[in-house]
Amino acid sequence: MTAADLVRVLLPLPLAEPFSYRASAGGLQPGEIVEVPIGNRVSLGVVWDGEAEPLGPGKTIKQVIRSCDAPPIGSALRKLVDWVAGYTLNPSGAVLKMCLPEPRALIAPPPMRQVLHPGASVEMRPSAQRQRVLDIARERPGLGISELAEAAAVSSAVVRKLLELGALRAESVPAFRPPPHPDWRKPGRPLNTAQAEAAAGLRAAVNARDFSVTLLEGVTGAGKTEVYYEAIAACLAAGRQALVLLPEIALTQQSLDRFEQRFGAPAWAWHSEMAEGRRAATLRAISRGEAHVVIGARSALFLPYADLGLIVVDEEHDASYKQEEGVIYNARDMAVVRGKLEGIPVVLASATPSLESLYNVARRRYAHAVLPERHGAAALPQIAVIDLRKEKLPSQRFLSAPLVQALEETLAGGEQAMLFLNRRGYAPLTLCGACGHRLSCPNCSAWLVEHKRHGRLQCHHCGHQQRLPEACPSCGAEDRFKACGPGVERLAEEAAMLFPDARLAIMASDTMTSPGQLAEMIARMERQEIDILIGTQIVAKGHHFPLLTLVGVIDADLGLAGGDPRAAERTHQLLTQVAGRAGRAAHPGRVLLQSFLPEHPVIAALARHDSAGFIAAEMAERQRAGMPPFGRLAALILSGSDQAQVQAAARGLAQAAPRGPGLVVLGPAPAPLHYLRGRFRERLLLKAARDIDVPNVLREWLAKIKLPSAVKCAVDVDPYSFL
């Protein structure tokens, strides 16, 4: 058997290399989706690039079962799989799995569903239920069995019996009918001078059909979305596909609604909360070029687009683009890589760009389009700092007198207010007033957060839940537990006491568990059915409420504690985004920041609207410390159920650490969350000069030592989280 008779097939499994198979008759080309035997089962795989090496004498090699009738995986996407696998030190098959989340969908025929129409007039025993079904079938033909049963308030058995009798007839139709094509000729909103210039640059980048990256920076409310819509219109005019990435699933519905208003037809959504059938249909439409615009979460980046012409990364600074489990990657950075491999433009949009993107602008790697003013008549809000060291708040109260007064004035004027606190639940800590015992998670080194509305304590890391015990497990004292510190539920309780006639609502990730719930909350705000919206960071992202004129930040210092090297940057971004919710229309806005550290550079810069000054100072500090974007970081996190074994493995890894110019290894040390989901954790941090090939250094380092099978090593190149 010669190499010409063999092909390499990569399987969407956590396997490092493709397997060799005998090619089926007629030969196979790279990118073809094939069915192959693996072990005692059959799997789909992709014919991969490169020549397969024949096995030695006496070795048998299995044959490809068949080539599937499905669009091939393009060369650029195959290169992306190899690139991401090499950069993140993950098996290529695990990365391919992200490209083929529903592999059977690519080869299966489109699913069909039965819809019902009125049938013949037949002799049957009359009943009120049957008559309701027949009446609704005449009024609304085309409903499915369950839909018709629900509309008529009967069981599905009643509908099926009418179908059996012939009083209803069934028709098979595609389960998902593709929406109409977006109309790129449909005019958008009028653009001001800065918007028009930025849009012209993005259209030119799309029409050039070449790789480029543009950082679209604009103050909150500047109309960045309308500008990159112009790039999408140019992409659609060229007959190509566009992808818009969002940092949060919860933002999808709002973005879909806005897109449909602009282009007269919906975009296709992609996120983890979609039903299986919808995901399969969407993947099929993407691979066949029928999905012209996709709006989705970070996983949408890896899908097999037929002819991708543009990638937009909205809120490019957001840490949610970093996937922290499985294949650990940053979707913003991988979007740039895919853009380069595809030869297409990438747009990074943000009001508070990441320092990495600004660094690339300074080095002329990225173009820079700036929108310095809010769109229309809106002006940036006034920002004032409330020094909590001077405000004598009563015990267990968290709203200062100036903020309460501002709330009173806002409500009296018929306007809306937002209170921001980035803590879910009622209280972040519950302790015994008799002995000081703190209720903690049995699986993690974390305190249990009280969720009073649901009557439970919960760990926000592993999901463990329990009810508040009747007695202290340490000293046995009864009814002595105290809630320490505020969460959004406790803040809502105080606001309700102060403003009993105000309509309050809480918006947090654990109360908004689906895009639909978030869309309804947003609609209630827009209909002015809410006076005070209380929320966590989910309220900061892209929402536009014309009558929201006051934002109160309860604890502006919350993100500044700890050893996170990105803490100042993240806090500045988050608070700027939160402040940007105020005064986005004709009514002027104001923002009040409650702080114990009003002199902190982040707080002081916000009060002065001096983002440029803060960024310059933060850049200088990072450069002095050799931290990103001026240096590189990579984390190794060892974990296992045996603490001594994990610590010994970490010490062994430290002894084998790389040494040389531009390399420093810190640790091992217990991770800040040293016990997580029942596993003990140790961290090592590699700090490297910017010109060092960090993935290669890591590969050579890990090859020097064999870890126990019970100890897992997670590699995080360019870490965002340091927990």
XYZ file of C-alpha atoms in Angstrom:
723
model
C 0.000 0.000 0.000
C 1.404 3.411 -0.951
C 0.897 6.822 0.619
C -1.271 7.730 -2.381
C -3.836 5.166 -1.232
C -4.124 6.772 2.213
C -5.731 9.912 3.652
C -5.475 11.610 7.012
C -8.825 12.025 8.787
C -9.266 14.297 11.798
C -12.091 13.285 14.104
C -14.073 15.758 16.262
C -12.762 14.060 19.405
C -10.045 15.088 21.900
C -7.311 13.506 19.748
C -4.060 15.268 18.901
C -3.486 13.964 15.374
C -5.480 12.755 12.363
C -5.703 8.987 11.780
C -4.686 7.276 8.533
C -7.361 5.505 6.489
C -7.525 3.885 3.086
C -9.249 6.202 0.654
C -12.533 5.162 -0.903
C -12.821 4.702 -4.650
C -12.230 7.863 -6.649
C -9.964 9.462 -4.045
C -10.718 12.095 -1.432
C -9.822 15.770 -1.151
C -8.890 17.707 2.023
C -11.979 19.158 3.663
C -14.384 16.395 2.641
C -16.570 15.085 5.454
C -16.343 11.324 5.638
C -17.629 8.446 7.711
C -14.926 6.224 9.196
C -14.663 3.348 11.665
C -13.003 4.148 14.983
C -12.751 1.348 17.508
C -16.052 -0.500 17.498
C -18.126 2.442 16.282
C -18.496 4.807 13.346
C -17.638 8.506 13.449
C -17.753 11.458 11.113
C -14.438 13.112 10.378
C -12.757 15.543 8.008
C -10.111 14.641 5.459
C -7.112 16.624 6.640
C -4.164 18.202 4.886
C -0.815 16.469 4.526
C 0.285 13.049 3.379
C -0.522 9.983 5.444
C 2.354 7.656 6.185
C 1.804 3.954 5.411
C 1.939 1.601 8.370
C 4.730 -0.917 8.800
C 4.590 -4.568 7.728
C 1.824 -6.615 9.320
C -0.198 -3.522 10.292
C -3.765 -3.197 9.064
C -5.417 0.060 8.199
C -9.152 0.651 8.054
C -10.979 2.071 5.068
C -13.116 5.188 4.820
C -16.726 4.016 4.779
C -18.045 6.789 2.569
C -17.759 10.429 1.608
C -20.765 12.359 2.843
C -22.959 14.663 0.799
C -22.052 17.803 2.697
C -20.171 21.022 1.954
C -16.438 20.517 2.574
C -14.609 22.254 5.411
C -12.666 25.088 3.791
C -8.894 25.448 3.799
C -8.951 28.585 5.998
C -11.024 26.873 8.684
C -8.747 23.816 8.637
C -5.756 26.110 9.106
C -7.593 27.850 11.959
C -8.136 24.492 13.714
C -4.417 23.696 13.514
C -3.439 27.225 14.572
C -5.737 27.322 17.603
C -4.677 23.826 18.662
C -1.019 24.801 18.478
C -1.456 28.142 20.240
C -3.622 26.861 23.092
C -1.891 23.448 23.431
C -5.124 21.555 22.820
C -5.757 18.470 20.665
C -6.714 19.397 17.098
C -9.758 17.137 17.339
C -11.091 19.107 20.316
C -10.884 22.314 18.271
C -12.549 20.623 15.279
C -15.428 19.669 17.588
C -16.138 23.393 18.015
C -16.408 23.695 14.198
C -18.768 20.718 13.943
C -20.989 20.960 17.031
C -23.768 19.064 15.200
C -21.832 17.106 12.536
C -24.803 14.978 11.459
C -26.712 18.151 10.640
C -24.377 18.817 7.716
C -25.283 15.562 5.975
C -28.840 14.892 7.173
C -31.779 16.049 5.034
C -33.634 19.067 6.418
C -36.098 17.961 9.102
C -39.782 18.003 8.290
C -42.754 18.688 10.506
C -46.440 18.022 10.106
C -48.807 20.966 9.921
C -52.573 20.620 9.910
C -55.315 22.000 7.717
C -59.106 21.483 7.747
C -60.018 18.138 6.185
C -63.214 16.580 4.893
C -66.626 16.806 6.529
C -66.998 13.475 8.323
C -69.537 11.768 10.552
C -68.315 11.805 14.155
C -69.506 12.281 17.693
C -69.610 16.066 18.265
C -67.939 17.643 21.288
C -66.966 21.136 22.383
C -63.275 20.195 22.360
C -63.377 18.855 18.813
C -65.279 21.899 17.611
C -62.678 24.262 19.125
C -59.909 22.366 17.339
C -61.703 22.534 13.984
C -62.524 26.229 14.390
C -58.911 27.114 15.150
C -57.639 24.926 12.297
C -59.837 26.946 9.911
C -58.723 30.279 11.400
C -55.015 29.394 11.649
C -54.090 26.640 9.188
C -50.512 25.410 9.342
C -50.168 24.770 13.072
C -48.461 21.610 14.291
C -50.238 19.001 16.410
C -48.958 20.308 19.746
C -49.455 23.941 18.685
C -53.049 23.295 17.658
C -53.743 21.354 20.859
C -52.312 24.206 22.953
C -54.305 26.852 21.058
C -57.533 24.870 21.564
C -56.720 23.983 25.189
C -57.106 20.241 24.520
C -54.808 17.245 24.681
C -52.808 16.165 21.628
C -54.901 12.972 21.600
C -57.983 14.982 20.587
C -56.135 16.468 17.616
C -54.689 13.100 16.584
C -58.173 11.513 16.639
C -59.531 14.210 14.305
C -56.556 13.585 12.048
C -57.319 9.853 12.082
C -60.979 10.488 11.234
C -60.053 12.737 8.307
C -61.539 15.918 9.791
C -57.996 17.309 9.693
C -55.351 16.655 7.058
C -51.590 16.778 7.536
C -48.930 18.274 5.296
C -45.176 17.816 5.690
C -43.188 21.057 5.515
C -39.598 21.947 6.419
C -39.170 22.381 10.169
C -37.309 25.645 9.682
C -38.049 27.899 6.776
C -35.184 30.261 6.054
C -36.020 33.908 6.699
C -36.044 36.354 3.799
C -32.724 37.814 2.750
C -31.671 41.011 4.530
C -32.110 44.027 2.246
C -28.744 45.752 2.035
C -30.286 48.505 -0.114
C -32.601 49.567 2.727
C -31.272 52.899 4.040
C -30.118 53.146 7.626
C -30.298 56.085 9.980
C -28.667 59.353 8.897
C -25.004 59.439 9.946
C -23.097 62.416 11.282
C -19.719 63.390 9.827
C -17.594 61.159 12.053
C -19.934 58.198 11.549
C -19.979 58.686 7.772
C -16.173 58.783 7.615
C -15.870 55.642 9.739
C -18.525 53.849 7.661
C -16.756 54.749 4.427
C -13.538 53.245 5.762
C -15.280 50.015 6.754
C -17.058 49.718 3.399
C -13.726 50.170 1.626
C -12.186 47.434 3.783
C -15.001 45.026 2.867
C -14.779 45.849 -0.839
C -11.005 45.353 -0.813
C -11.559 41.640 -0.038
C -8.365 41.516 1.982
C -7.380 41.106 5.616
C -7.490 44.175 7.829
C -8.437 45.033 11.392
C -10.226 48.247 12.339
C -10.799 49.336 15.915
C -14.118 51.213 15.919
C -13.973 53.278 19.092
C -16.800 55.553 20.129
C -18.154 56.950 23.360
C -21.232 55.225 24.737
C -24.220 56.176 22.584
C -22.072 57.259 19.615
C -23.826 54.921 17.168
C -21.112 52.320 16.574
C -23.702 49.718 15.614
C -25.104 51.884 12.818
C -21.570 52.343 11.493
C -20.680 48.671 11.330
C -24.106 47.974 9.808
C -22.769 49.850 6.782
C -19.929 47.317 6.554
C -22.479 44.488 6.791
C -24.496 46.097 3.975
C -21.373 46.160 1.788
C -20.702 42.514 2.630
C -24.270 41.525 1.687
C -24.044 43.526 -1.525
C -21.003 41.424 -2.441
C -23.021 38.242 -1.811
C -20.931 37.134 1.164
C -21.676 36.171 4.770
C -21.149 38.391 7.814
C -20.637 37.362 11.444
C -21.331 39.586 14.458
C -19.963 38.298 17.767
C -21.497 39.401 21.070
C -20.022 38.822 24.528
C -23.252 37.646 26.170
C -26.066 35.342 25.028
C -28.442 37.694 26.822
C -27.716 40.449 24.277
C -28.678 38.321 21.282
C -32.408 39.074 21.088
C -31.942 42.834 21.390
C -29.316 42.717 18.631
C -31.548 40.569 16.425
C -34.443 43.013 16.820
C -32.226 45.966 15.977
C -30.788 44.187 12.940
C -34.259 43.361 11.608
C -35.323 46.993 11.967
C -32.298 48.055 9.925
C -32.351 45.414 7.162
C -36.016 44.387 7.079
C -35.283 40.716 7.749
C -33.889 38.781 10.710
C -30.332 37.549 11.081
C -29.577 33.984 12.170
C -28.772 33.510 15.862
C -26.189 31.147 17.328
C -25.737 30.433 21.037
C -25.763 27.555 23.509
C -29.391 28.066 24.605
C -30.830 27.218 21.183
C -32.968 24.106 20.776
C -31.190 21.177 19.141
C -33.292 21.299 15.986
C -32.724 25.010 15.538
C -28.969 24.592 16.034
C -28.859 21.846 13.421
C -30.837 23.912 10.896
C -28.660 26.963 11.527
C -25.430 25.005 11.122
C -26.722 23.577 7.850
C -27.705 27.041 6.586
C -24.294 28.456 7.541
C -22.400 25.702 5.740
C -24.511 26.131 2.595
C -24.301 29.927 2.505
C -28.026 30.346 3.215
C -27.401 32.174 6.514
C -26.289 35.578 5.258
C -25.735 37.227 8.651
C -25.092 35.377 11.906
C -25.281 37.093 15.299
C -23.941 34.944 18.072
C -21.793 34.195 21.057
C -18.092 33.349 20.856
C -18.668 29.771 19.631
C -20.144 31.159 16.375
C -16.604 32.088 15.331
C -15.626 28.488 14.566
C -18.593 27.475 12.400
C -18.040 26.336 8.774
C -19.196 29.414 6.824
C -19.502 28.902 3.076
C -18.188 32.356 2.128
C -17.344 34.525 5.118
C -16.682 38.134 4.147
C -16.685 40.098 7.429
C -16.282 39.552 11.181
C -17.481 42.128 13.724
C -16.548 41.712 17.392
C -18.879 43.977 19.370
C -17.776 45.085 22.869
C -14.355 43.690 21.960
C -12.934 44.502 25.404
C -15.358 42.200 27.224
C -13.836 39.395 29.305
C -16.745 37.114 28.342
C -14.980 36.483 25.043
C -12.486 34.381 26.979
C -13.542 30.740 27.235
C -12.179 29.413 30.524
C -12.929 25.683 30.220
C -12.284 23.005 27.614
C -10.374 24.660 24.792
C -9.267 27.893 26.507
C -9.193 30.762 24.011
C -10.078 34.423 23.522
C -12.666 34.780 20.743
C -11.594 38.362 20.001
C -8.026 37.283 19.272
C -9.104 34.183 17.373
C -11.432 36.362 15.257
C -8.389 38.313 14.124
C -6.602 35.052 13.317
C -9.570 33.756 11.324
C -9.807 37.072 9.490
C -6.172 36.783 8.469
C -6.546 33.172 7.309
C -9.755 33.973 5.396
C -8.341 37.192 3.947
C -11.260 39.310 5.183
C -11.708 42.444 7.322
C -12.328 42.328 11.061
C -14.025 45.143 12.995
C -13.465 45.453 16.753
C -16.052 47.792 18.294
C -16.034 49.260 21.800
C -16.530 52.396 23.839
C -13.738 51.198 26.127
C -11.217 49.320 23.965
C -8.843 46.801 25.491
C -5.266 47.928 26.025
C -4.194 45.159 23.634
C -6.230 46.671 20.802
C -5.032 50.201 21.549
C -1.454 48.895 21.589
C -1.978 47.393 18.117
C -3.390 50.714 16.912
C -0.290 52.499 18.233
C 1.920 50.026 16.356
C -0.158 50.595 13.186
C -1.289 46.978 13.033
C -4.926 48.088 13.310
C -6.718 50.991 11.686
C -8.548 53.304 14.086
C -11.953 54.910 13.545
C -13.109 57.213 16.358
C -16.600 58.514 17.153
C -15.956 61.230 19.759
C -19.540 62.369 20.394
C -22.903 60.842 21.123
C -25.295 60.586 18.228
C -27.943 63.272 17.824
C -28.725 65.654 20.665
C -27.516 63.391 23.479
C -24.575 64.501 25.612
C -22.329 62.521 27.919
C -23.656 62.358 31.494
C -22.278 64.377 34.374
C -20.301 62.180 36.773
C -19.844 62.909 40.475
C -18.128 60.895 43.204
C -19.687 60.398 46.642
C -16.950 59.921 49.249
C -18.289 57.200 51.548
C -15.641 58.067 54.135
C -17.498 61.317 54.748
C -21.017 59.904 54.462
C -22.149 58.329 57.728
C -24.428 55.586 56.476
C -26.661 53.922 59.074
C -25.862 50.307 59.868
C -27.032 47.887 57.168
C -27.832 50.761 54.774
C -26.042 51.139 51.454
C -27.611 54.128 49.692
C -25.993 57.442 50.650
C -28.017 60.605 51.267
C -26.895 62.313 48.009
C -27.884 59.247 45.989
C -31.261 58.989 47.756
C -31.911 62.650 47.003
C -30.977 62.160 43.352
C -33.361 59.199 43.163
C -36.155 61.312 44.635
C -35.565 64.058 42.049
C -35.423 61.575 39.177
C -38.649 59.828 40.151
C -40.398 63.141 40.757
C -39.479 64.159 37.195
C -41.064 61.007 35.753
C -37.687 59.621 34.674
C -35.965 56.278 35.274
C -32.976 55.343 37.429
C -30.522 52.465 37.543
C -28.640 51.182 40.588
C -25.562 49.116 39.774
C -23.917 46.618 42.087
C -21.886 43.768 40.648
C -22.993 41.215 43.249
C -25.783 38.720 42.714
C -28.124 37.523 45.452
C -28.986 39.077 48.791
C -25.664 39.011 50.637
C -22.196 37.723 49.679
C -21.536 36.294 53.147
C -23.602 34.790 55.952
C -22.031 34.322 59.388
C -23.053 33.258 62.873
C -23.439 36.232 65.203
C -22.526 34.038 68.181
C -19.220 32.482 67.086
C -18.368 34.140 63.748
C -18.593 30.905 61.726
C -18.957 31.656 57.996
C -21.124 29.443 55.834
C -18.954 28.134 53.009
C -19.307 25.772 50.062
C -18.399 22.122 50.782
C -16.923 21.823 47.261
C -15.079 25.143 46.894
C -13.059 27.605 48.945
C -15.814 30.188 48.586
C -18.531 31.653 50.795
C -22.126 30.744 50.102
C -24.177 33.631 48.720
C -27.638 34.121 50.167
C -30.495 34.325 47.654
C -33.318 35.437 49.914
C -35.998 35.490 47.218
C -35.516 31.772 46.632
C -34.768 30.891 50.256
C -31.388 29.327 49.558
C -27.641 29.698 49.877
C -25.682 29.123 46.679
C -22.090 28.763 45.503
C -21.559 30.789 42.334
C -18.619 28.608 41.306
C -19.912 25.027 41.423
C -23.679 25.596 41.774
C -24.048 23.913 45.193
C -27.288 24.966 46.914
C -28.660 24.500 50.402
C -31.171 26.075 52.735
C -30.075 28.257 55.633
C -29.518 25.855 58.547
C -31.648 26.301 61.664
C -28.589 26.195 63.904
C -24.939 27.128 63.463
C -22.975 24.002 62.443
C -20.037 25.219 64.536
C -21.523 26.342 67.868
C -25.154 25.191 67.621
C -26.618 28.662 68.205
C -30.071 29.116 66.689
C -31.384 32.135 64.773
C -28.047 33.986 65.004
C -27.094 34.139 61.326
C -26.345 37.578 59.902
C -26.220 38.700 56.283
C -23.002 40.654 55.624
C -22.681 43.080 52.768
C -25.174 43.839 50.003
C -26.185 41.992 46.868
C -28.716 43.287 44.362
C -31.618 41.663 46.251
C -30.677 43.464 49.448
C -30.264 46.704 47.538
C -33.755 46.254 46.093
C -35.089 45.692 49.616
C -33.622 49.013 50.777
C -34.866 50.860 47.681
C -38.376 49.455 48.198
C -38.345 50.679 51.801
C -37.246 54.174 50.756
C -39.482 54.402 47.677
C -42.554 52.240 48.371
C -44.462 53.596 45.362
C -41.639 53.026 42.857
C -41.763 50.076 40.489
C -38.550 48.085 40.992
C -36.963 45.272 39.002
C -33.764 43.237 39.354
C -31.635 42.382 36.333
C -28.879 39.838 37.015
C -27.549 36.731 35.309
C -29.341 34.429 37.736
C -32.686 36.199 37.314
C -32.375 36.589 33.523
C -31.739 32.968 32.554
C -32.717 33.211 28.868
C -32.538 35.769 26.059
C -36.351 35.919 26.110
C -36.463 36.966 29.765
C -33.910 39.685 29.148
C -35.821 40.904 26.097
C -38.985 41.194 28.199
C -37.142 43.149 30.910
C -35.744 45.524 28.286
C -39.210 45.949 26.793
C -40.607 46.801 30.230
C -37.949 49.482 30.651
C -38.719 50.892 27.217
C -42.455 50.911 28.012
C -41.606 52.819 31.223
C -43.093 50.097 33.425
C -40.002 50.195 35.678
C -38.887 53.208 37.712
C -35.697 51.818 39.279
C -33.727 49.037 37.618
C -31.255 47.302 39.932
C -28.661 45.095 38.330
C -25.241 43.530 37.963
C -22.880 43.861 34.992
C -25.558 42.578 32.602
C -27.153 46.063 32.753
C -23.962 47.670 31.424
C -23.952 46.144 27.981
C -25.401 48.019 25.072
C -28.877 48.834 26.390
C -30.564 52.039 25.269
C -33.264 53.427 27.546
C -34.287 56.968 26.478
C -35.780 57.961 29.863
C -32.950 56.558 32.006
C -31.281 59.677 33.373
C -29.677 58.568 36.655
C -27.161 55.805 37.310
C -26.022 55.133 40.866
C -22.992 52.883 41.372
C -23.201 51.458 44.891
C -19.631 50.213 45.271
C -17.373 51.676 42.610
C -14.297 50.133 44.277
C -15.562 46.556 44.114
C -13.359 45.351 41.263
C -10.167 47.081 42.410
C -9.194 44.732 45.241
C -6.971 41.664 44.873
C -3.965 40.914 42.738
C -5.546 40.872 39.285
C -3.192 42.833 36.976
C -6.179 43.822 34.823
C -8.286 45.051 37.753
C -7.946 48.768 37.033
C -8.594 48.344 33.309
C -11.632 46.118 33.887
C -13.126 48.457 36.496
C -12.631 51.466 34.233
C -14.322 49.656 31.344
C -17.229 48.380 33.424
C -17.978 51.666 35.159
C -17.661 53.623 31.905
C -20.135 51.259 30.272
C -22.533 51.493 33.235
C -22.289 55.278 33.285
C -22.981 55.279 29.559
C -26.524 54.023 30.140
C -27.541 57.471 31.448
C -28.786 60.329 29.291
C -28.636 58.584 25.908
C -31.523 60.581 24.403
C -32.862 64.115 24.786
C -32.882 64.066 28.593
C -29.499 64.846 30.205
C -28.000 62.176 32.425
C -25.954 62.059 35.613
C -23.946 59.357 37.335
C -23.121 59.099 41.040
C -20.238 56.834 42.074
C -20.143 55.778 45.734
C -16.516 55.139 46.659
C -14.183 54.742 49.630
C -11.258 55.510 47.275
C -12.237 58.653 45.340
C -8.556 59.441 44.741
C -7.935 56.104 42.969
C -6.812 56.730 39.346
C -9.801 54.824 37.949
C -12.388 56.770 39.976
C -10.665 60.104 39.420
C -10.425 59.537 35.654
C -14.110 58.641 35.431
C -15.099 61.795 37.297
C -13.075 63.895 34.833
C -14.228 61.980 31.721
C -10.514 61.445 31.180
C -10.291 57.985 29.669
C -7.260 59.006 27.608
C -5.379 60.043 30.740
C -6.211 56.812 32.532
C -5.198 54.687 29.542
C -1.869 56.512 29.174
C -1.069 56.002 32.862
C -2.145 52.360 32.802
C -0.098 51.709 29.659
C 2.978 53.233 31.285
C 2.489 51.095 34.398
C 2.085 47.927 32.321
C 5.203 48.749 30.325
C 7.256 49.253 33.496
C 6.062 45.884 34.806
C 6.472 44.065 31.482
C 2.810 43.043 31.624
C 0.453 42.639 28.643
C 0.329 44.146 26.096
C 4.075 44.768 26.512
C 4.787 41.222 27.690
C 3.202 37.797 27.560
C 1.610 35.629 30.256
C 0.617 31.973 30.430
C -0.837 30.098 33.390
C -0.562 26.436 34.303
C -3.293 25.298 36.698
C -2.826 21.884 38.307
C -5.821 20.275 39.978
C -6.729 17.000 41.655
C -8.627 15.468 44.547
C -5.433 14.694 46.541
C -3.960 17.974 47.787
C -0.511 16.552 48.605
C -0.264 14.952 45.163
C -1.213 18.215 43.433
C 1.327 20.180 45.471
C 4.080 17.648 44.708
C 3.274 17.770 40.989
C 3.372 21.571 41.067
C 6.788 21.552 42.756
C 8.077 19.103 40.140
C 6.785 21.317 37.352
C 8.440 24.354 38.958
C 11.793 22.546 39.131
C 11.583 21.834 35.388
C 10.592 25.442 34.600
C 12.213 27.125 31.587
C 14.974 29.605 32.231
C 16.613 32.209 30.084
C 16.460 35.850 29.006
C 12.941 37.246 29.009
C 11.491 34.327 30.984
C 10.261 34.316 34.584
C 8.191 31.599 36.262
C 6.200 32.567 39.356
C 4.907 29.902 41.752
C 3.732 27.359 42.435
C 1.165 28.855 44.766
C -2.358 27.902 45.762
C -4.863 29.430 43.378
C -7.024 32.161 44.947
C -9.835 29.601 44.659
C -7.570 26.791 45.889
C -10.469 24.310 46.240
C -12.938 24.298 43.368
C -15.603 21.706 42.540
C -13.983 19.197 44.853
C -10.464 19.620 43.452
C -7.394 21.283 44.964
C -5.653 23.774 42.690
C -2.076 25.098 42.339
C -0.990 27.764 39.843
C 2.234 28.631 38.075
C 2.542 31.758 35.946
C 4.974 32.146 33.054
C 5.915 35.744 32.334
C 7.705 36.264 29.020
C 8.989 39.011 26.785
C 6.680 39.853 23.906
C 8.925 38.356 21.199
C 9.089 34.890 22.817
C 7.130 31.977 21.331
C 5.174 31.182 24.492
C 3.281 28.093 23.207
C 6.572 26.484 22.143
C 8.163 27.246 25.523
C 5.169 25.639 27.232
C 5.347 22.529 25.032
C 9.027 22.018 25.818
C 8.396 22.622 29.525
C 5.519 20.154 29.811
C 7.462 17.522 27.866
C 10.098 17.415 30.614
C 7.804 16.020 33.297
C 5.161 13.303 33.469
C 2.287 14.270 35.708
C 0.298 11.678 37.673
C -2.832 10.577 35.824
C -4.974 11.894 38.705
C -3.553 15.418 38.316
C -4.970 17.542 35.522
C -2.972 20.395 33.989
C -4.918 23.209 32.304
C -2.933 25.591 30.094
C -4.164 29.166 29.753
C -2.215 31.250 27.237
C -2.944 34.988 27.668
C -4.995 34.520 30.876
C -7.782 36.928 31.773
C -8.849 35.331 35.044
C -6.408 34.765 37.888
C -8.684 32.765 40.198
